[in-house]
Coordinates of C-alpha atoms in Angstrom, one line a residue:
M255 CA 8.7 55.3 70.1
E256 CA 6.3 53.0 69.1
K257 CA 2.1 52.7 69.8
A258 CA 1.0 51.3 72.7
V259 CA -0.7 48.1 72.5
A260 CA -2.5 48.8 75.5
I261 CA -6.3 49.3 75.0
I262 CA -8.4 50.4 77.9
T263 CA -11.7 49.2 77.1
R264 CA -14.5 51.2 77.8
M265 CA -16.9 50.8 80.7
E266 CA -19.6 51.3 79.1
E267 CA -18.9 48.9 75.9
I268 CA -18.0 46.8 78.9
L269 CA -21.6 46.8 80.6
K270 CA -23.3 47.0 77.2
G271 CA -21.3 42.9 76.3
L272 CA -22.4 41.7 79.4
E273 CA -26.2 43.2 78.7
K274 CA -25.9 40.7 75.3
E275 CA -24.2 38.0 76.8
R276 CA -27.1 37.6 79.5
E277 CA -29.7 37.4 76.6
K278 CA -27.4 34.6 74.5
K279 CA -26.3 32.6 78.3
P280 CA -29.8 32.8 80.4
A281 CA -27.4 30.1 82.3
L282 CA -24.3 32.7 83.3
A283 CA -27.2 35.1 84.6
E284 CA -26.6 34.9 88.4
T285 CA -22.6 35.3 87.5
I286 CA -22.8 38.2 85.0
D287 CA -25.4 40.2 87.2
L288 CA -22.5 40.1 90.1
H289 CA -20.6 41.1 88.1
R290 CA -22.1 44.1 86.1
A291 CA -22.9 45.5 90.1
L292 CA -19.2 45.9 90.6
L293 CA -18.9 47.2 87.4
L294 CA -21.8 50.0 88.0
A295 CA -20.3 50.7 91.2
Q296 CA -16.8 50.7 90.1
A297 CA -17.8 53.3 87.1
G298 CA -20.0 55.8 90.1
V299 CA -16.3 56.1 90.9
Q300 CA -15.0 60.2 89.3
V301 CA -11.5 59.3 89.0
P302 CA -9.8 62.0 87.1
L303 CA -6.8 61.2 85.3
P304 CA -3.3 61.6 87.2
H305 CA -0.8 63.9 86.4
L306 CA 2.7 62.2 85.7
E307 CA 6.1 63.6 85.2
L308 CA 7.6 60.5 83.2
G309 CA 10.5 61.6 80.9
A310 CA 10.5 59.6 78.2
E311 CA 14.5 58.7 79.5
E312 CA 12.7 57.2 82.7
V313 CA 10.4 55.0 81.2
R314 CA 12.5 53.9 79.1
A315 CA 15.1 53.2 81.3
L316 CA 12.7 51.3 84.0
L317 CA 11.5 49.0 80.8
S318 CA 14.0 47.7 80.3
E319 CA 15.2 47.1 83.9
G320 CA 11.8 45.3 84.1
S321 CA 10.0 47.9 86.8
P322 CA 6.3 48.1 86.0
L323 CA 5.5 52.4 85.7
L324 CA 3.2 52.9 88.2
K325 CA 5.5 51.9 91.9
P326 CA 2.4 51.3 94.4
E327 CA 4.1 53.4 97.5
E328 CA 3.5 56.2 94.5
L329 CA -0.2 55.1 93.7
K330 CA -2.6 58.7 94.7
V331 CA -5.6 57.7 95.4
D332 CA -8.8 60.0 97.0
W333 CA -8.9 57.2 99.8
E334 CA -11.6 58.4 102.0
V335 CA -14.0 57.9 98.3
F336 CA -11.3 54.0 98.7
A337 CA -13.3 53.3 101.5
Q338 CA -16.5 53.7 100.7
L339 CA -16.2 52.3 97.9
C340 CA -14.8 49.1 99.5
E341 CA -17.7 48.8 102.0
E342 CA -19.9 48.9 98.6
I343 CA -17.7 45.9 96.6
C344 CA -18.4 44.0 99.8
G345 CA -22.1 45.2 100.0
I346 CA -22.5 44.0 97.0
A347 CA -21.0 40.7 97.3
S348 CA -22.9 39.9 100.1
R349 CA -26.0 40.2 99.0
H350 CA -24.9 38.0 95.4
R351 CA -22.8 35.6 97.8
L352 CA -25.4 34.9 101.0
E353 CA -22.6 31.8 102.0
L354 CA -19.4 34.7 101.9
G355 CA -21.4 37.2 104.0
E356 CA -19.6 36.1 107.3
E357 CA -16.2 36.3 105.6
L358 CA -16.7 40.0 103.6
G359 CA -17.7 40.7 107.1
K360 CA -14.5 40.5 108.6
I361 CA -13.2 41.9 105.6
R362 CA -14.9 44.9 105.9
A363 CA -14.4 45.7 109.5
F364 CA -10.7 45.5 108.7
L365 CA -10.8 47.7 105.7
G366 CA -13.4 49.9 107.1
N367 CA -11.5 50.2 110.4
H368 CA -7.3 50.0 109.7
P369 CA -5.6 52.8 110.7
D370 CA -3.8 53.4 107.3
K371 CA -5.6 52.9 104.1
R372 CA -2.8 52.6 102.1
S373 CA -1.1 49.9 104.1
P374 CA -3.4 47.0 102.6
V375 CA -3.3 48.5 99.3
V376 CA 0.7 48.2 99.1
H377 CA 0.6 44.9 100.2
Y378 CA -2.2 44.2 97.6
L379 CA -0.2 45.7 94.6
R380 CA 3.1 44.2 95.9
D381 CA 1.2 40.4 96.1
E382 CA 1.7 39.4 100.4
S383 CA -2.2 40.4 100.7
L384 CA -2.1 36.1 100.9
E385 CA 0.5 36.0 103.8
R386 CA -0.8 39.4 105.7
A387 CA -4.6 38.4 105.0
E388 CA -3.6 34.5 107.2
E389 CA -2.0 36.5 109.4
T390 CA -5.3 38.7 110.4
G391 CA -7.6 35.4 110.0
L392 CA -9.0 36.8 106.7
N393 CA -10.1 34.7 103.1
G394 CA -6.6 36.2 101.3
E395 CA -8.6 35.4 98.0
L396 CA -11.9 37.1 99.0
L397 CA -10.0 40.0 100.4
A398 CA -7.4 40.5 97.0
F399 CA -10.9 40.3 95.5
V400 CA -12.3 43.4 96.8
L401 CA -9.0 45.2 97.1
N402 CA -9.2 44.3 93.2
N403 CA -12.5 46.2 92.4
S404 CA -11.9 48.7 94.6
L405 CA -8.6 49.6 93.0
H406 CA -10.1 49.5 89.5
P407 CA -11.3 52.4 88.5
F408 CA -8.1 54.0 89.8
L409 CA -5.3 51.4 88.5
R410 CA -7.4 52.0 85.1
A411 CA -7.0 56.1 84.9
Y412 CA -3.2 55.5 85.3
A413 CA -3.0 52.6 82.8
Q414 CA -5.0 55.4 80.8
V415 CA -2.6 57.8 81.3
L416 CA 0.9 55.7 81.1
A417 CA 0.1 53.6 77.9
P418 CA 1.3 56.1 75.2
L419 CA 4.4 56.0 76.5
I420 CA 5.3 52.1 76.8
D421 CA 7.0 50.7 74.1
D422 CA 6.6 47.0 73.7
R423 CA 10.1 46.0 72.6
L424 CA 11.6 46.2 76.4
W425 CA 8.8 44.2 77.4
Y426 CA 8.5 41.0 76.6
R427 CA 7.1 39.9 80.5
G428 CA 5.0 38.5 82.4
R429 CA 3.8 41.2 84.9
C430 CA 2.3 43.6 83.4
P431 CA 4.1 47.0 82.3
I432 CA 2.1 49.3 83.9
C433 CA 1.1 48.5 87.2
G434 CA 2.5 44.8 87.4
G435 CA -0.4 42.8 87.8
Q436 CA -0.4 39.5 86.5
P437 CA -3.0 38.2 83.6
D438 CA -6.2 36.8 84.3
L439 CA -6.5 36.0 80.1
A440 CA -5.1 36.3 76.7
L441 CA -5.9 37.2 73.2
L442 CA -4.1 35.8 70.1
E443 CA -3.9 38.3 67.8
A444 CA -6.2 37.8 64.6
E445 CA -3.6 38.7 62.0
M446 CA -0.5 36.9 62.6
G447 CA -1.4 35.0 66.1
G448 CA 0.8 37.4 68.9
R449 CA -0.3 36.8 72.2
H450 CA -1.5 39.8 74.1
L451 CA -1.8 39.3 77.6
L452 CA -4.9 41.3 80.1
C453 CA -3.8 43.1 82.9
S454 CA -6.2 41.7 85.9
R455 CA -6.2 44.7 87.7
C456 CA -6.1 47.6 85.3
D457 CA -7.6 45.9 81.9
S458 CA -4.0 46.8 79.9
Q459 CA -2.9 44.9 77.1
W460 CA 0.7 43.8 76.2
L461 CA 2.1 41.7 74.3
F462 CA 4.1 38.6 75.4
R463 CA 5.7 35.2 74.0
R464 CA 3.2 32.2 72.5
L465 CA 5.6 29.3 74.1
E466 CA 6.3 31.2 77.3
C467 CA 4.5 30.5 80.9
P468 CA 4.2 34.4 82.2
F469 CA 3.6 32.8 85.9
C470 CA 7.2 31.3 86.0
S471 CA 8.9 31.6 82.4
N472 CA 8.6 28.0 81.7
T473 CA 9.7 27.7 77.9
E474 CA 9.3 23.9 78.0
P475 CA 7.2 22.8 75.4
N476 CA 6.2 19.4 76.3
K477 CA 5.1 20.9 79.9
L478 CA 3.4 23.9 78.0
I479 CA 0.1 22.4 76.9
Y480 CA -4.0 24.1 76.3
Y481 CA -6.7 22.3 75.7
P482 CA -9.3 23.3 73.5
S483 CA -13.4 24.4 73.1
E484 CA -15.0 22.6 71.1
D485 CA -15.1 25.9 68.0
E486 CA -11.2 26.5 69.4
V487 CA -12.1 29.6 69.9
Y488 CA -11.0 29.4 73.9
R489 CA -8.4 27.7 75.2
L490 CA -7.2 26.5 78.3
Y491 CA -3.4 27.1 78.4
V492 CA -1.5 25.1 81.6
C493 CA 1.6 24.8 83.3
Q494 CA 3.2 21.9 84.8
V495 CA 5.2 23.8 86.1
C496 CA 4.4 26.0 88.4
N497 CA 0.4 24.3 88.1
R498 CA -1.0 28.0 87.0
Y499 CA -3.8 28.2 84.0
L500 CA -4.6 31.3 81.5
K501 CA -7.8 31.1 79.2
T502 CA -7.3 32.1 76.0
I503 CA -9.1 33.8 73.3
D504 CA -8.0 32.1 69.6
M505 CA -9.0 35.8 67.5
R506 CA -8.5 34.2 64.2
R507 CA -11.1 31.6 65.4
A508 CA -13.3 34.8 67.0
T509 CA -16.8 35.2 64.9
S510 CA -17.8 38.2 66.5
K511 CA -16.2 41.3 68.4
V512 CA -14.2 40.1 71.3
I513 CA -14.1 42.4 74.9
P514 CA -11.9 41.6 76.8
P515 CA -13.1 42.4 80.2
V516 CA -16.3 40.7 79.5
E517 CA -14.8 37.5 78.4
R518 CA -12.7 37.3 82.2
I519 CA -16.2 37.2 83.0
I520 CA -18.4 34.7 81.1
T521 CA -15.8 32.0 81.2
V522 CA -16.3 30.9 84.1
A523 CA -16.4 27.3 83.1
M524 CA -13.4 27.5 82.7
D525 CA -12.0 28.3 85.8
V526 CA -14.1 25.9 87.0
A527 CA -12.5 22.9 85.2
A528 CA -9.0 24.3 85.2
R529 CA -9.2 24.6 89.7
E530 CA -10.9 21.3 89.5
A531 CA -8.3 20.0 87.6
G532 CA -5.7 20.8 90.3
Y533 CA -4.5 24.3 88.3
T534 CA -4.5 27.6 90.3

């Protein structure tokens, strides 16, 4: 089996990278301070690496059929620790985004009082959180934000264990082969220009086709467009079939070390531009 492409960036490296970017980009101080506080909360959670009994043949079969290695209902989490982290994430977000305090309070109460802590997590991992949030009168995107940040240390631990088992030749798909998460960033590698996607949930990276939308599988060249930055380091790819967008870094143009989890934060202006243009 080939060595996995997935790379889980160390938390210390991410935090140091954010500090450097804050010095270089004062205009992003507020955004960076929020995410740094979130990352520090995650780093404060001691998550043991899970013990998994997945044989090579089972892994190969799951990947070949398009199934991520981690099934939502099989996720093992210390739910008391998870609940405490949810509480802390809501508190951090409320202090940094005062206008969201009321909505975050509802989410805090929903998660804190839920009789089954696993249920909201399973719905989130199955991409059902938006629908469920509407049923309960919650802000779906904000609920996903809280769950994403609260689950991050646990999913990263799974990724560390599962990444070495993955053969990229069996997985040219738009979702993470580990947890099934969608990408929120892409990298064009420096040597051959191959495209790697970064999972929004567990920070894994995996290889994917250059000319295909990872969200809807559209391959029509005239409906896959990208807008480059002035220095051509960054590209904003948009799909005119599903109206989704993906921020991309061209490593062939980068002049300094690229830390993907840092880039997803400091490229917030690209998110704003894409959403103002009607993409999601």
